[in-house]
Amino acid sequence: MFKGLAGLGSLLKQAQLISGRIQGLTEELRKRRAVGSAGGGLVEIEVNGLMEVLSCRIDQSLVDQRDRELLEDLVTTAFNQAVGKSRELHAEAMREMTGGLEIPGLEDALSKVLGEGPAGKADKEAENEEEGQRPG
């Protein structure tokens, strides 16, 4: 009976260690930056490794054109590119945390814990934008 309790204690200790690592990973990702751009740099979106938008820069010459559809397309493309790069930062941080060890399902599980959307969705949308397709 006490063997089971010892095993439970060990499991709880491991869970605490993993929780601490996830918190550290979250803070590291919050510090990392990725920039997506479109229209030859006329639109730039900066995000952190948690895919939070930090800034959006739109060149005045683009605003002066008063072409809302073009502006919307360029912002979407820049955002999707930034999110794709942010996912790369996330994957890199995961490799660092696990020592390069591939653990099936870990990245998806951590994405849920960190509050991110389904893995790959933003990347697919970015690919569609680059090919001239509307997301959806």
PDB file of C-alpha atoms in Angstrom:
ATOM      1  CA  MET A   1       0.000   0.000   0.000  1.00  0.00           C
ATOM      2  CA  PHE A   2       2.785   2.453   0.834  1.00  0.00           C
ATOM      3  CA  LYS A   3       4.638   1.581  -2.376  1.00  0.00           C
ATOM      4  CA  GLY A   4       1.756   3.140  -4.317  1.00  0.00           C
ATOM      5  CA  LEU A   5       1.980   6.302  -2.246  1.00  0.00           C
ATOM      6  CA  ALA A   6       5.726   6.551  -2.865  1.00  0.00           C
ATOM      7  CA  GLY A   7       5.091   6.220  -6.581  1.00  0.00           C
ATOM      8  CA  LEU A   8       2.419   8.909  -6.395  1.00  0.00           C
ATOM      9  CA  GLY A   9       4.818  11.210  -4.544  1.00  0.00           C
ATOM     10  CA  SER A  10       7.443  10.668  -7.232  1.00  0.00           C
ATOM     11  CA  LEU A  11       4.881  11.389  -9.933  1.00  0.00           C
ATOM     12  CA  LEU A  12       3.826  14.610  -8.210  1.00  0.00           C
ATOM     13  CA  LYS A  13       7.440  15.696  -7.894  1.00  0.00           C
ATOM     14  CA  GLN A  14       7.988  15.089 -11.627  1.00  0.00           C
ATOM     15  CA  ALA A  15       4.812  17.047 -12.405  1.00  0.00           C
ATOM     16  CA  GLN A  16       6.157  19.987 -10.384  1.00  0.00           C
ATOM     17  CA  LEU A  17       9.461  19.854 -12.274  1.00  0.00           C
ATOM     18  CA  ILE A  18       7.646  19.803 -15.617  1.00  0.00           C
ATOM     19  CA  SER A  19       5.424  22.681 -14.495  1.00  0.00           C
ATOM     20  CA  GLY A  20       8.516  24.721 -13.621  1.00  0.00           C
ATOM     21  CA  ARG A  21      10.068  23.963 -16.996  1.00  0.00           C
ATOM     22  CA  ILE A  22       6.875  25.004 -18.783  1.00  0.00           C
ATOM     23  CA  GLN A  23       6.833  28.286 -16.864  1.00  0.00           C
ATOM     24  CA  GLY A  24      10.451  28.871 -17.830  1.00  0.00           C
ATOM     25  CA  LEU A  25       9.651  27.998 -21.435  1.00  0.00           C
ATOM     26  CA  THR A  26       6.736  30.436 -21.426  1.00  0.00           C
ATOM     27  CA  GLU A  27       8.939  33.254 -20.145  1.00  0.00           C
ATOM     28  CA  GLU A  28      11.655  32.442 -22.697  1.00  0.00           C
ATOM     29  CA  LEU A  29       9.133  32.438 -25.534  1.00  0.00           C
ATOM     30  CA  ARG A  30       7.700  35.748 -24.325  1.00  0.00           C
ATOM     31  CA  LYS A  31      11.186  37.290 -24.775  1.00  0.00           C
ATOM     32  CA  ARG A  32      11.861  35.869 -28.244  1.00  0.00           C
ATOM     33  CA  ARG A  33      10.838  37.913 -31.296  1.00  0.00           C
ATOM     34  CA  ALA A  34       9.808  37.136 -34.867  1.00  0.00           C
ATOM     35  CA  VAL A  35       8.946  39.552 -37.672  1.00  0.00           C
ATOM     36  CA  GLY A  36       6.811  38.892 -40.713  1.00  0.00           C
ATOM     37  CA  SER A  37       6.740  41.273 -43.637  1.00  0.00           C
ATOM     38  CA  ALA A  38       4.854  41.711 -46.886  1.00  0.00           C
ATOM     39  CA  GLY A  39       4.846  44.045 -49.857  1.00  0.00           C
ATOM     40  CA  GLY A  40       8.610  44.370 -49.907  1.00  0.00           C
ATOM     41  CA  GLY A  41       8.659  45.504 -46.275  1.00  0.00           C
ATOM     42  CA  LEU A  42       5.746  47.949 -46.544  1.00  0.00           C
ATOM     43  CA  VAL A  43       3.977  45.992 -43.798  1.00  0.00           C
ATOM     44  CA  GLU A  44       5.750  44.435 -40.821  1.00  0.00           C
ATOM     45  CA  ILE A  45       4.236  42.525 -37.919  1.00  0.00           C
ATOM     46  CA  GLU A  46       6.314  41.677 -34.839  1.00  0.00           C
ATOM     47  CA  VAL A  47       5.236  38.844 -32.538  1.00  0.00           C
ATOM     48  CA  ASN A  48       6.835  37.064 -29.630  1.00  0.00           C
ATOM     49  CA  GLY A  49       7.328  33.333 -29.227  1.00  0.00           C
ATOM     50  CA  LEU A  50       3.856  33.061 -27.677  1.00  0.00           C
ATOM     51  CA  MET A  51       2.410  34.489 -30.897  1.00  0.00           C
ATOM     52  CA  GLU A  52       1.323  37.712 -29.211  1.00  0.00           C
ATOM     53  CA  VAL A  53       1.405  40.668 -31.610  1.00  0.00           C
ATOM     54  CA  LEU A  54       3.852  43.273 -30.325  1.00  0.00           C
ATOM     55  CA  SER A  55       3.746  45.780 -33.156  1.00  0.00           C
ATOM     56  CA  CYS A  56       2.357  46.452 -36.597  1.00  0.00           C
ATOM     57  CA  ARG A  57       4.106  48.874 -38.941  1.00  0.00           C
ATOM     58  CA  ILE A  58       2.481  50.035 -42.174  1.00  0.00           C
ATOM     59  CA  ASP A  59       4.435  52.318 -44.497  1.00  0.00           C
ATOM     60  CA  GLN A  60       2.683  55.642 -45.085  1.00  0.00           C
ATOM     61  CA  SER A  61       2.965  55.263 -48.863  1.00  0.00           C
ATOM     62  CA  LEU A  62       0.767  52.166 -48.632  1.00  0.00           C
ATOM     63  CA  VAL A  63      -1.825  54.012 -46.550  1.00  0.00           C
ATOM     64  CA  ASP A  64      -1.806  56.880 -49.064  1.00  0.00           C
ATOM     65  CA  GLN A  65      -2.816  54.467 -51.841  1.00  0.00           C
ATOM     66  CA  ARG A  66      -6.198  54.026 -50.108  1.00  0.00           C
ATOM     67  CA  ASP A  67      -6.438  50.429 -51.337  1.00  0.00           C
ATOM     68  CA  ARG A  68      -8.099  48.698 -48.403  1.00  0.00           C
ATOM     69  CA  GLU A  69      -8.130  45.238 -49.993  1.00  0.00           C
ATOM     70  CA  LEU A  70      -4.394  45.359 -50.754  1.00  0.00           C
ATOM     71  CA  LEU A  71      -3.675  46.586 -47.224  1.00  0.00           C
ATOM     72  CA  GLU A  72      -5.776  43.794 -45.700  1.00  0.00           C
ATOM     73  CA  ASP A  73      -4.019  41.170 -47.814  1.00  0.00           C
ATOM     74  CA  LEU A  74      -0.554  42.461 -46.912  1.00  0.00           C
ATOM     75  CA  VAL A  75      -1.332  42.636 -43.187  1.00  0.00           C
ATOM     76  CA  THR A  76      -2.714  39.086 -43.291  1.00  0.00           C
ATOM     77  CA  THR A  77       0.338  37.803 -45.165  1.00  0.00           C
ATOM     78  CA  ALA A  78       2.783  39.554 -42.803  1.00  0.00           C
ATOM     79  CA  PHE A  79       0.892  38.264 -39.774  1.00  0.00           C
ATOM     80  CA  ASN A  80       0.869  34.671 -41.034  1.00  0.00           C
ATOM     81  CA  GLN A  81       4.587  34.874 -41.812  1.00  0.00           C
ATOM     82  CA  ALA A  82       5.306  36.200 -38.309  1.00  0.00           C
ATOM     83  CA  VAL A  83       3.214  33.436 -36.724  1.00  0.00           C
ATOM     84  CA  GLY A  84       5.056  30.823 -38.806  1.00  0.00           C
ATOM     85  CA  LYS A  85       8.393  32.153 -37.575  1.00  0.00           C
ATOM     86  CA  SER A  86       7.044  32.223 -34.029  1.00  0.00           C
ATOM     87  CA  ARG A  87       6.119  28.548 -34.351  1.00  0.00           C
ATOM     88  CA  GLU A  88       9.720  27.883 -35.396  1.00  0.00           C
ATOM     89  CA  LEU A  89      10.904  29.675 -32.239  1.00  0.00           C
ATOM     90  CA  HIS A  90       8.512  27.516 -30.251  1.00  0.00           C
ATOM     91  CA  ALA A  91       9.795  24.306 -31.854  1.00  0.00           C
ATOM     92  CA  GLU A  92      13.398  25.391 -31.213  1.00  0.00           C
ATOM     93  CA  ALA A  93      12.616  26.090 -27.560  1.00  0.00           C
ATOM     94  CA  MET A  94      10.961  22.672 -27.282  1.00  0.00           C
ATOM     95  CA  ARG A  95      14.062  20.989 -28.695  1.00  0.00           C
ATOM     96  CA  GLU A  96      16.198  22.862 -26.171  1.00  0.00           C
ATOM     97  CA  MET A  97      13.875  21.866 -23.303  1.00  0.00           C
ATOM     98  CA  THR A  98      13.852  18.189 -24.251  1.00  0.00           C
ATOM     99  CA  GLY A  99      17.519  18.057 -25.219  1.00  0.00           C
ATOM    100  CA  GLY A 100      16.573  17.313 -28.827  1.00  0.00           C
ATOM    101  CA  LEU A 101      14.589  14.265 -27.771  1.00  0.00           C
ATOM    102  CA  GLU A 102      11.478  13.726 -29.919  1.00  0.00           C
ATOM    103  CA  ILE A 103       8.575  13.053 -27.570  1.00  0.00           C
ATOM    104  CA  PRO A 104       5.402  12.199 -29.537  1.00  0.00           C
ATOM    105  CA  GLY A 105       2.510  14.533 -28.705  1.00  0.00           C
ATOM    106  CA  LEU A 106       4.514  16.765 -26.352  1.00  0.00           C
ATOM    107  CA  GLU A 107       4.495  19.817 -28.605  1.00  0.00           C
ATOM    108  CA  ASP A 108       0.736  19.608 -29.179  1.00  0.00           C
ATOM    109  CA  ALA A 109       0.135  19.137 -25.449  1.00  0.00           C
ATOM    110  CA  LEU A 110       2.278  22.134 -24.560  1.00  0.00           C
ATOM    111  CA  SER A 111       0.582  24.210 -27.252  1.00  0.00           C
ATOM    112  CA  LYS A 112      -2.705  23.567 -25.486  1.00  0.00           C
ATOM    113  CA  VAL A 113      -1.189  24.429 -22.096  1.00  0.00           C
ATOM    114  CA  LEU A 114       0.343  27.633 -23.474  1.00  0.00           C
ATOM    115  CA  GLY A 115      -2.992  28.601 -25.036  1.00  0.00           C
ATOM    116  CA  GLU A 116      -2.002  28.360 -28.680  1.00  0.00           C
ATOM    117  CA  GLY A 117      -4.213  27.182 -31.502  1.00  0.00           C
ATOM    118  CA  PRO A 118      -3.903  23.909 -33.371  1.00  0.00           C
ATOM    119  CA  ALA A 119      -0.371  23.315 -34.611  1.00  0.00           C
ATOM    120  CA  GLY A 120       0.106  24.050 -38.266  1.00  0.00           C
ATOM    121  CA  LYS A 121      -3.118  26.023 -38.913  1.00  0.00           C
ATOM    122  CA  ALA A 122      -1.409  29.420 -39.206  1.00  0.00           C
ATOM    123  CA  ASP A 123       1.376  27.885 -41.282  1.00  0.00           C
ATOM    124  CA  LYS A 124      -1.163  26.489 -43.782  1.00  0.00           C
ATOM    125  CA  GLU A 125      -2.905  29.859 -43.982  1.00  0.00           C
ATOM    126  CA  ALA A 126       0.446  31.564 -44.630  1.00  0.00           C
ATOM    127  CA  GLU A 127       1.169  29.103 -47.432  1.00  0.00           C
ATOM    128  CA  ASN A 128      -2.237  29.855 -48.969  1.00  0.00           C
ATOM    129  CA  GLU A 129      -1.567  33.599 -48.767  1.00  0.00           C
ATOM    130  CA  GLU A 130       1.780  33.191 -50.482  1.00  0.00           C
ATOM    131  CA  GLU A 131       0.033  31.256 -53.252  1.00  0.00           C
ATOM    132  CA  GLY A 132      -2.546  34.043 -53.606  1.00  0.00           C
ATOM    133  CA  GLN A 133      -5.415  32.121 -52.004  1.00  0.00           C
ATOM    134  CA  ARG A 134      -7.758  33.574 -49.412  1.00  0.00           C
ATOM    135  CA  PRO A 135      -7.733  31.886 -45.989  1.00  0.00           C
ATOM    136  CA  GLY A 136     -10.754  29.845 -45.066  1.00  0.00           C
TER     137      GLY A 136
END
